C-alpha cells in the first residue's frame, strides 16, 4: 500500500505542470461579468490573459444596430497599476480626481495612441457607493470617439481587483 502511494507521488512529480491553452489567436477568458437590461440589451466584460503576461479587457454591448465591442490590452505594469489604484480607492487611501464630463470622478486612466492617429482610452470612474464604471473609448484623432461604459458594483469591483492581482502574481 505504502509503495503504491510512493509510486503515485513520483508519477505526479514527474508530470509537467501545464495549464490548458486556448487555440492560438484566441484568448481564454479568466473572468466574465454579464449585465442584462430590459428590451434584450446586454453588456458583457471579459478579462483574458495575453500572450505576453498582461490582460485583455473586452467590453461588449448589444445595441439596436448590433453588438459593439471594444478591446483594450494592459501590459503587466498597467495591470498592477489598475488593481492597486482601484484597491486604494476602495480602502479610502486615494481620493479620485475631480469629476469629469460624466459627473463621475476618475481613479486611473490609460491612453494608447498609434502612429496612424487611432487611440484607445480606459478610464476607471467611481460611484459614491464604491462601485466603478469602466469606460472604454476608441476612435481617431479629430473624430467622435465610440465608447462603452460598464458599471461594476462594489462586490464585483473587489472580485475584479483580486482576479487582477492573481493574474499578476501567477505570471500567467
PDB file of C-alpha atoms in Angstrom:
ATOM      1  CA  UNK A   1       0.000   0.000   0.000  1.00  0.00           C
ATOM      2  CA  UNK A   2       2.734   2.423   1.008  1.00  0.00           C
ATOM      3  CA  UNK A   3       4.782   1.547  -2.076  1.00  0.00           C
ATOM      4  CA  UNK A   4       1.762   2.278  -4.302  1.00  0.00           C
ATOM      5  CA  UNK A   5       1.370   5.737  -2.709  1.00  0.00           C
ATOM      6  CA  UNK A   6       5.059   6.476  -3.260  1.00  0.00           C
ATOM      7  CA  UNK A   7       4.786   5.429  -6.902  1.00  0.00           C
ATOM      8  CA  UNK A   8       1.757   7.702  -7.409  1.00  0.00           C
ATOM      9  CA  UNK A   9       3.584  10.635  -5.801  1.00  0.00           C
ATOM     10  CA  UNK A  10       6.605  10.090  -8.054  1.00  0.00           C
ATOM     11  CA  UNK A  11       4.396   9.979 -11.140  1.00  0.00           C
ATOM     12  CA  UNK A  12       2.669  13.200 -10.109  1.00  0.00           C
ATOM     13  CA  UNK A  13       6.025  14.911  -9.562  1.00  0.00           C
ATOM     14  CA  UNK A  14       7.276  13.793 -12.988  1.00  0.00           C
ATOM     15  CA  UNK A  15       4.265  15.139 -14.873  1.00  0.00           C
ATOM     16  CA  UNK A  16       4.887  18.546 -16.384  1.00  0.00           C
ATOM     17  CA  UNK A  17       2.794  21.294 -14.849  1.00  0.00           C
ATOM     18  CA  UNK A  18       0.814  22.648 -17.772  1.00  0.00           C
ATOM     19  CA  UNK A  19      -2.281  24.739 -17.925  1.00  0.00           C
ATOM     20  CA  UNK A  20      -4.861  24.374 -20.669  1.00  0.00           C
ATOM     21  CA  UNK A  21      -4.157  26.668 -23.582  1.00  0.00           C
ATOM     22  CA  UNK A  22      -6.701  28.360 -25.795  1.00  0.00           C
ATOM     23  CA  UNK A  23      -6.250  27.809 -29.523  1.00  0.00           C
ATOM     24  CA  UNK A  24      -3.668  30.186 -30.980  1.00  0.00           C
ATOM     25  CA  UNK A  25      -5.139  33.609 -31.735  1.00  0.00           C
ATOM     26  CA  UNK A  26      -7.953  33.163 -29.213  1.00  0.00           C
ATOM     27  CA  UNK A  27      -7.909  34.322 -25.633  1.00  0.00           C
ATOM     28  CA  UNK A  28      -9.209  32.155 -22.834  1.00  0.00           C
ATOM     29  CA  UNK A  29     -11.426  34.304 -20.588  1.00  0.00           C
ATOM     30  CA  UNK A  30     -10.476  34.134 -16.920  1.00  0.00           C
ATOM     31  CA  UNK A  31     -13.269  36.393 -15.692  1.00  0.00           C
ATOM     32  CA  UNK A  32     -16.612  37.472 -17.124  1.00  0.00           C
ATOM     33  CA  UNK A  33     -19.338  39.819 -15.958  1.00  0.00           C
ATOM     34  CA  UNK A  34     -22.688  39.904 -17.743  1.00  0.00           C
ATOM     35  CA  UNK A  35     -25.382  42.526 -17.181  1.00  0.00           C
ATOM     36  CA  UNK A  36     -28.733  42.379 -18.915  1.00  0.00           C
ATOM     37  CA  UNK A  37     -31.277  45.152 -19.072  1.00  0.00           C
ATOM     38  CA  UNK A  38     -34.785  45.094 -20.452  1.00  0.00           C
ATOM     39  CA  UNK A  39     -35.558  45.044 -24.161  1.00  0.00           C
ATOM     40  CA  UNK A  40     -32.971  42.298 -24.789  1.00  0.00           C
ATOM     41  CA  UNK A  41     -29.989  44.625 -24.362  1.00  0.00           C
ATOM     42  CA  UNK A  42     -26.889  43.478 -22.549  1.00  0.00           C
ATOM     43  CA  UNK A  43     -23.327  44.413 -21.651  1.00  0.00           C
ATOM     44  CA  UNK A  44     -20.515  41.966 -21.068  1.00  0.00           C
ATOM     45  CA  UNK A  45     -16.977  42.346 -19.707  1.00  0.00           C
ATOM     46  CA  UNK A  46     -14.396  39.643 -20.309  1.00  0.00           C
ATOM     47  CA  UNK A  47     -10.886  39.545 -18.954  1.00  0.00           C
ATOM     48  CA  UNK A  48      -8.375  37.321 -20.750  1.00  0.00           C
ATOM     49  CA  UNK A  49      -4.675  36.653 -20.405  1.00  0.00           C
ATOM     50  CA  UNK A  50      -2.476  37.983 -23.198  1.00  0.00           C
ATOM     51  CA  UNK A  51       0.445  36.005 -24.588  1.00  0.00           C
ATOM     52  CA  UNK A  52       2.869  38.495 -23.018  1.00  0.00           C
ATOM     53  CA  UNK A  53       1.537  38.174 -19.475  1.00  0.00           C
ATOM     54  CA  UNK A  54      -0.778  41.174 -19.442  1.00  0.00           C
ATOM     55  CA  UNK A  55      -4.534  41.142 -19.751  1.00  0.00           C
ATOM     56  CA  UNK A  56      -7.041  41.900 -22.450  1.00  0.00           C
ATOM     57  CA  UNK A  57     -10.182  43.741 -21.399  1.00  0.00           C
ATOM     58  CA  UNK A  58     -13.065  43.319 -23.835  1.00  0.00           C
ATOM     59  CA  UNK A  59     -16.383  45.128 -23.454  1.00  0.00           C
ATOM     60  CA  UNK A  60     -19.433  44.091 -25.457  1.00  0.00           C
ATOM     61  CA  UNK A  61     -22.675  45.993 -25.735  1.00  0.00           C
ATOM     62  CA  UNK A  62     -25.772  44.933 -27.640  1.00  0.00           C
ATOM     63  CA  UNK A  63     -27.215  47.962 -29.380  1.00  0.00           C
ATOM     64  CA  UNK A  64     -30.038  48.467 -31.844  1.00  0.00           C
ATOM     65  CA  UNK A  65     -27.543  48.249 -34.719  1.00  0.00           C
ATOM     66  CA  UNK A  66     -25.910  45.040 -33.458  1.00  0.00           C
ATOM     67  CA  UNK A  67     -23.239  44.056 -30.973  1.00  0.00           C
ATOM     68  CA  UNK A  68     -20.417  46.545 -30.431  1.00  0.00           C
ATOM     69  CA  UNK A  69     -17.108  45.534 -28.892  1.00  0.00           C
ATOM     70  CA  UNK A  70     -14.043  47.467 -27.751  1.00  0.00           C
ATOM     71  CA  UNK A  71     -10.806  45.760 -26.740  1.00  0.00           C
ATOM     72  CA  UNK A  72      -8.099  47.234 -24.518  1.00  0.00           C
ATOM     73  CA  UNK A  73      -4.811  45.482 -23.708  1.00  0.00           C
ATOM     74  CA  UNK A  74      -2.969  46.150 -20.473  1.00  0.00           C
ATOM     75  CA  UNK A  75       0.659  45.197 -20.040  1.00  0.00           C
ATOM     76  CA  UNK A  76       1.856  43.792 -16.702  1.00  0.00           C
ATOM     77  CA  UNK A  77       2.729  47.226 -15.290  1.00  0.00           C
ATOM     78  CA  UNK A  78      -0.664  48.638 -16.260  1.00  0.00           C
ATOM     79  CA  UNK A  79      -2.349  45.524 -14.870  1.00  0.00           C
ATOM     80  CA  UNK A  80      -0.949  46.001 -11.368  1.00  0.00           C
ATOM     81  CA  UNK A  81      -1.449  49.779 -11.557  1.00  0.00           C
ATOM     82  CA  UNK A  82      -5.142  49.270 -12.328  1.00  0.00           C
ATOM     83  CA  UNK A  83      -5.510  46.780  -9.496  1.00  0.00           C
ATOM     84  CA  UNK A  84      -3.697  48.898  -6.904  1.00  0.00           C
ATOM     85  CA  UNK A  85      -5.300  52.248  -7.805  1.00  0.00           C
ATOM     86  CA  UNK A  86      -8.827  50.828  -7.602  1.00  0.00           C
ATOM     87  CA  UNK A  87      -7.980  48.958  -4.397  1.00  0.00           C
ATOM     88  CA  UNK A  88      -6.549  52.136  -2.832  1.00  0.00           C
ATOM     89  CA  UNK A  89      -9.719  53.974  -3.787  1.00  0.00           C
ATOM     90  CA  UNK A  90     -11.912  51.316  -2.141  1.00  0.00           C
ATOM     91  CA  UNK A  91      -9.788  51.493   1.013  1.00  0.00           C
ATOM     92  CA  UNK A  92     -10.118  55.282   1.084  1.00  0.00           C
ATOM     93  CA  UNK A  93      -6.367  55.810   0.758  1.00  0.00           C
ATOM     94  CA  UNK A  94      -6.552  57.669  -2.567  1.00  0.00           C
ATOM     95  CA  UNK A  95      -9.170  60.243  -3.456  1.00  0.00           C
ATOM     96  CA  UNK A  96     -10.282  60.335  -7.087  1.00  0.00           C
ATOM     97  CA  UNK A  97      -9.573  63.298  -9.321  1.00  0.00           C
ATOM     98  CA  UNK A  98     -12.418  65.825  -9.666  1.00  0.00           C
ATOM     99  CA  UNK A  99     -15.465  64.878 -11.692  1.00  0.00           C
ATOM    100  CA  UNK A 100     -15.186  64.933 -15.440  1.00  0.00           C
ATOM    101  CA  UNK A 101     -17.861  65.465 -18.092  1.00  0.00           C
ATOM    102  CA  UNK A 102     -19.729  62.315 -16.990  1.00  0.00           C
ATOM    103  CA  UNK A 103     -20.165  63.638 -13.464  1.00  0.00           C
ATOM    104  CA  UNK A 104     -18.028  60.815 -12.022  1.00  0.00           C
ATOM    105  CA  UNK A 105     -14.564  61.222 -10.582  1.00  0.00           C
ATOM    106  CA  UNK A 106     -11.699  59.284 -12.146  1.00  0.00           C
ATOM    107  CA  UNK A 107      -9.314  56.979 -10.265  1.00  0.00           C
ATOM    108  CA  UNK A 108      -6.983  55.946 -13.080  1.00  0.00           C
ATOM    109  CA  UNK A 109      -6.749  56.334 -16.855  1.00  0.00           C
ATOM    110  CA  UNK A 110      -4.750  54.572 -19.541  1.00  0.00           C
ATOM    111  CA  UNK A 111      -4.262  56.012 -23.007  1.00  0.00           C
ATOM    112  CA  UNK A 112      -2.861  54.123 -26.004  1.00  0.00           C
ATOM    113  CA  UNK A 113      -2.156  56.012 -29.224  1.00  0.00           C
ATOM    114  CA  UNK A 114      -0.949  54.641 -32.539  1.00  0.00           C
ATOM    115  CA  UNK A 115       1.045  56.405 -35.238  1.00  0.00           C
ATOM    116  CA  UNK A 116      -1.894  56.301 -37.654  1.00  0.00           C
ATOM    117  CA  UNK A 117      -3.945  58.596 -35.391  1.00  0.00           C
ATOM    118  CA  UNK A 118      -6.100  55.973 -33.700  1.00  0.00           C
ATOM    119  CA  UNK A 119      -6.440  55.842 -29.929  1.00  0.00           C
ATOM    120  CA  UNK A 120      -7.945  53.791 -27.132  1.00  0.00           C
ATOM    121  CA  UNK A 121      -8.597  55.071 -23.645  1.00  0.00           C
ATOM    122  CA  UNK A 122      -9.617  53.229 -20.484  1.00  0.00           C
ATOM    123  CA  UNK A 123     -10.954  55.352 -17.632  1.00  0.00           C
ATOM    124  CA  UNK A 124     -11.955  53.973 -14.267  1.00  0.00           C
ATOM    125  CA  UNK A 125     -14.580  56.271 -12.783  1.00  0.00           C
ATOM    126  CA  UNK A 126     -16.094  55.858  -9.346  1.00  0.00           C
ATOM    127  CA  UNK A 127     -19.532  55.975  -7.797  1.00  0.00           C
ATOM    128  CA  UNK A 128     -20.155  57.160  -4.250  1.00  0.00           C
ATOM    129  CA  UNK A 129     -21.316  53.670  -3.199  1.00  0.00           C
ATOM    130  CA  UNK A 130     -17.913  52.120  -4.015  1.00  0.00           C
ATOM    131  CA  UNK A 131     -18.785  50.804  -7.435  1.00  0.00           C
ATOM    132  CA  UNK A 132     -16.862  51.740 -10.549  1.00  0.00           C
ATOM    133  CA  UNK A 133     -17.512  52.407 -14.208  1.00  0.00           C
ATOM    134  CA  UNK A 134     -15.045  51.083 -16.752  1.00  0.00           C
ATOM    135  CA  UNK A 135     -15.219  53.488 -19.679  1.00  0.00           C
ATOM    136  CA  UNK A 136     -13.572  52.295 -22.886  1.00  0.00           C
ATOM    137  CA  UNK A 137     -13.237  54.751 -25.755  1.00  0.00           C
ATOM    138  CA  UNK A 138     -11.732  54.263 -29.163  1.00  0.00           C
ATOM    139  CA  UNK A 139     -11.509  56.483 -32.158  1.00  0.00           C
ATOM    140  CA  UNK A 140      -9.420  58.561 -34.446  1.00  0.00           C
ATOM    141  CA  UNK A 141      -7.925  61.960 -33.755  1.00  0.00           C
ATOM    142  CA  UNK A 142     -10.336  64.706 -34.757  1.00  0.00           C
ATOM    143  CA  UNK A 143     -13.386  62.419 -34.997  1.00  0.00           C
ATOM    144  CA  UNK A 144     -16.013  61.495 -32.380  1.00  0.00           C
ATOM    145  CA  UNK A 145     -14.981  58.531 -30.260  1.00  0.00           C
ATOM    146  CA  UNK A 146     -17.022  55.384 -29.761  1.00  0.00           C
ATOM    147  CA  UNK A 147     -17.478  54.373 -26.117  1.00  0.00           C
ATOM    148  CA  UNK A 148     -18.836  51.582 -23.953  1.00  0.00           C
ATOM    149  CA  UNK A 149     -19.433  52.059 -20.232  1.00  0.00           C
ATOM    150  CA  UNK A 150     -19.579  49.022 -17.956  1.00  0.00           C
ATOM    151  CA  UNK A 151     -20.572  49.543 -14.317  1.00  0.00           C
ATOM    152  CA  UNK A 152     -19.456  47.216 -11.552  1.00  0.00           C
ATOM    153  CA  UNK A 153     -20.907  47.085  -8.060  1.00  0.00           C
ATOM    154  CA  UNK A 154     -18.591  47.293  -5.056  1.00  0.00           C
ATOM    155  CA  UNK A 155     -18.603  43.490  -4.729  1.00  0.00           C
ATOM    156  CA  UNK A 156     -17.858  42.996  -8.426  1.00  0.00           C
ATOM    157  CA  UNK A 157     -15.089  45.595  -8.167  1.00  0.00           C
ATOM    158  CA  UNK A 158     -13.458  43.688  -5.308  1.00  0.00           C
ATOM    159  CA  UNK A 159     -13.701  40.454  -7.297  1.00  0.00           C
ATOM    160  CA  UNK A 160     -12.074  42.171 -10.297  1.00  0.00           C
ATOM    161  CA  UNK A 161      -9.222  43.538  -8.156  1.00  0.00           C
ATOM    162  CA  UNK A 162      -8.497  40.131  -6.629  1.00  0.00           C
ATOM    163  CA  UNK A 163      -8.521  38.458 -10.040  1.00  0.00           C
ATOM    164  CA  UNK A 164      -6.109  41.070 -11.440  1.00  0.00           C
ATOM    165  CA  UNK A 165      -3.727  40.529  -8.520  1.00  0.00           C
ATOM    166  CA  UNK A 166      -3.826  36.753  -9.004  1.00  0.00           C
ATOM    167  CA  UNK A 167      -3.025  37.123 -12.687  1.00  0.00           C
ATOM    168  CA  UNK A 168      -0.096  39.409 -11.926  1.00  0.00           C
ATOM    169  CA  UNK A 169       1.415  37.222  -9.221  1.00  0.00           C
ATOM    170  CA  UNK A 170       0.843  33.940 -11.061  1.00  0.00           C
ATOM    171  CA  UNK A 171       2.695  35.378 -14.079  1.00  0.00           C
ATOM    172  CA  UNK A 172       0.397  33.510 -16.418  1.00  0.00           C
TER     173      UNK A 172
END
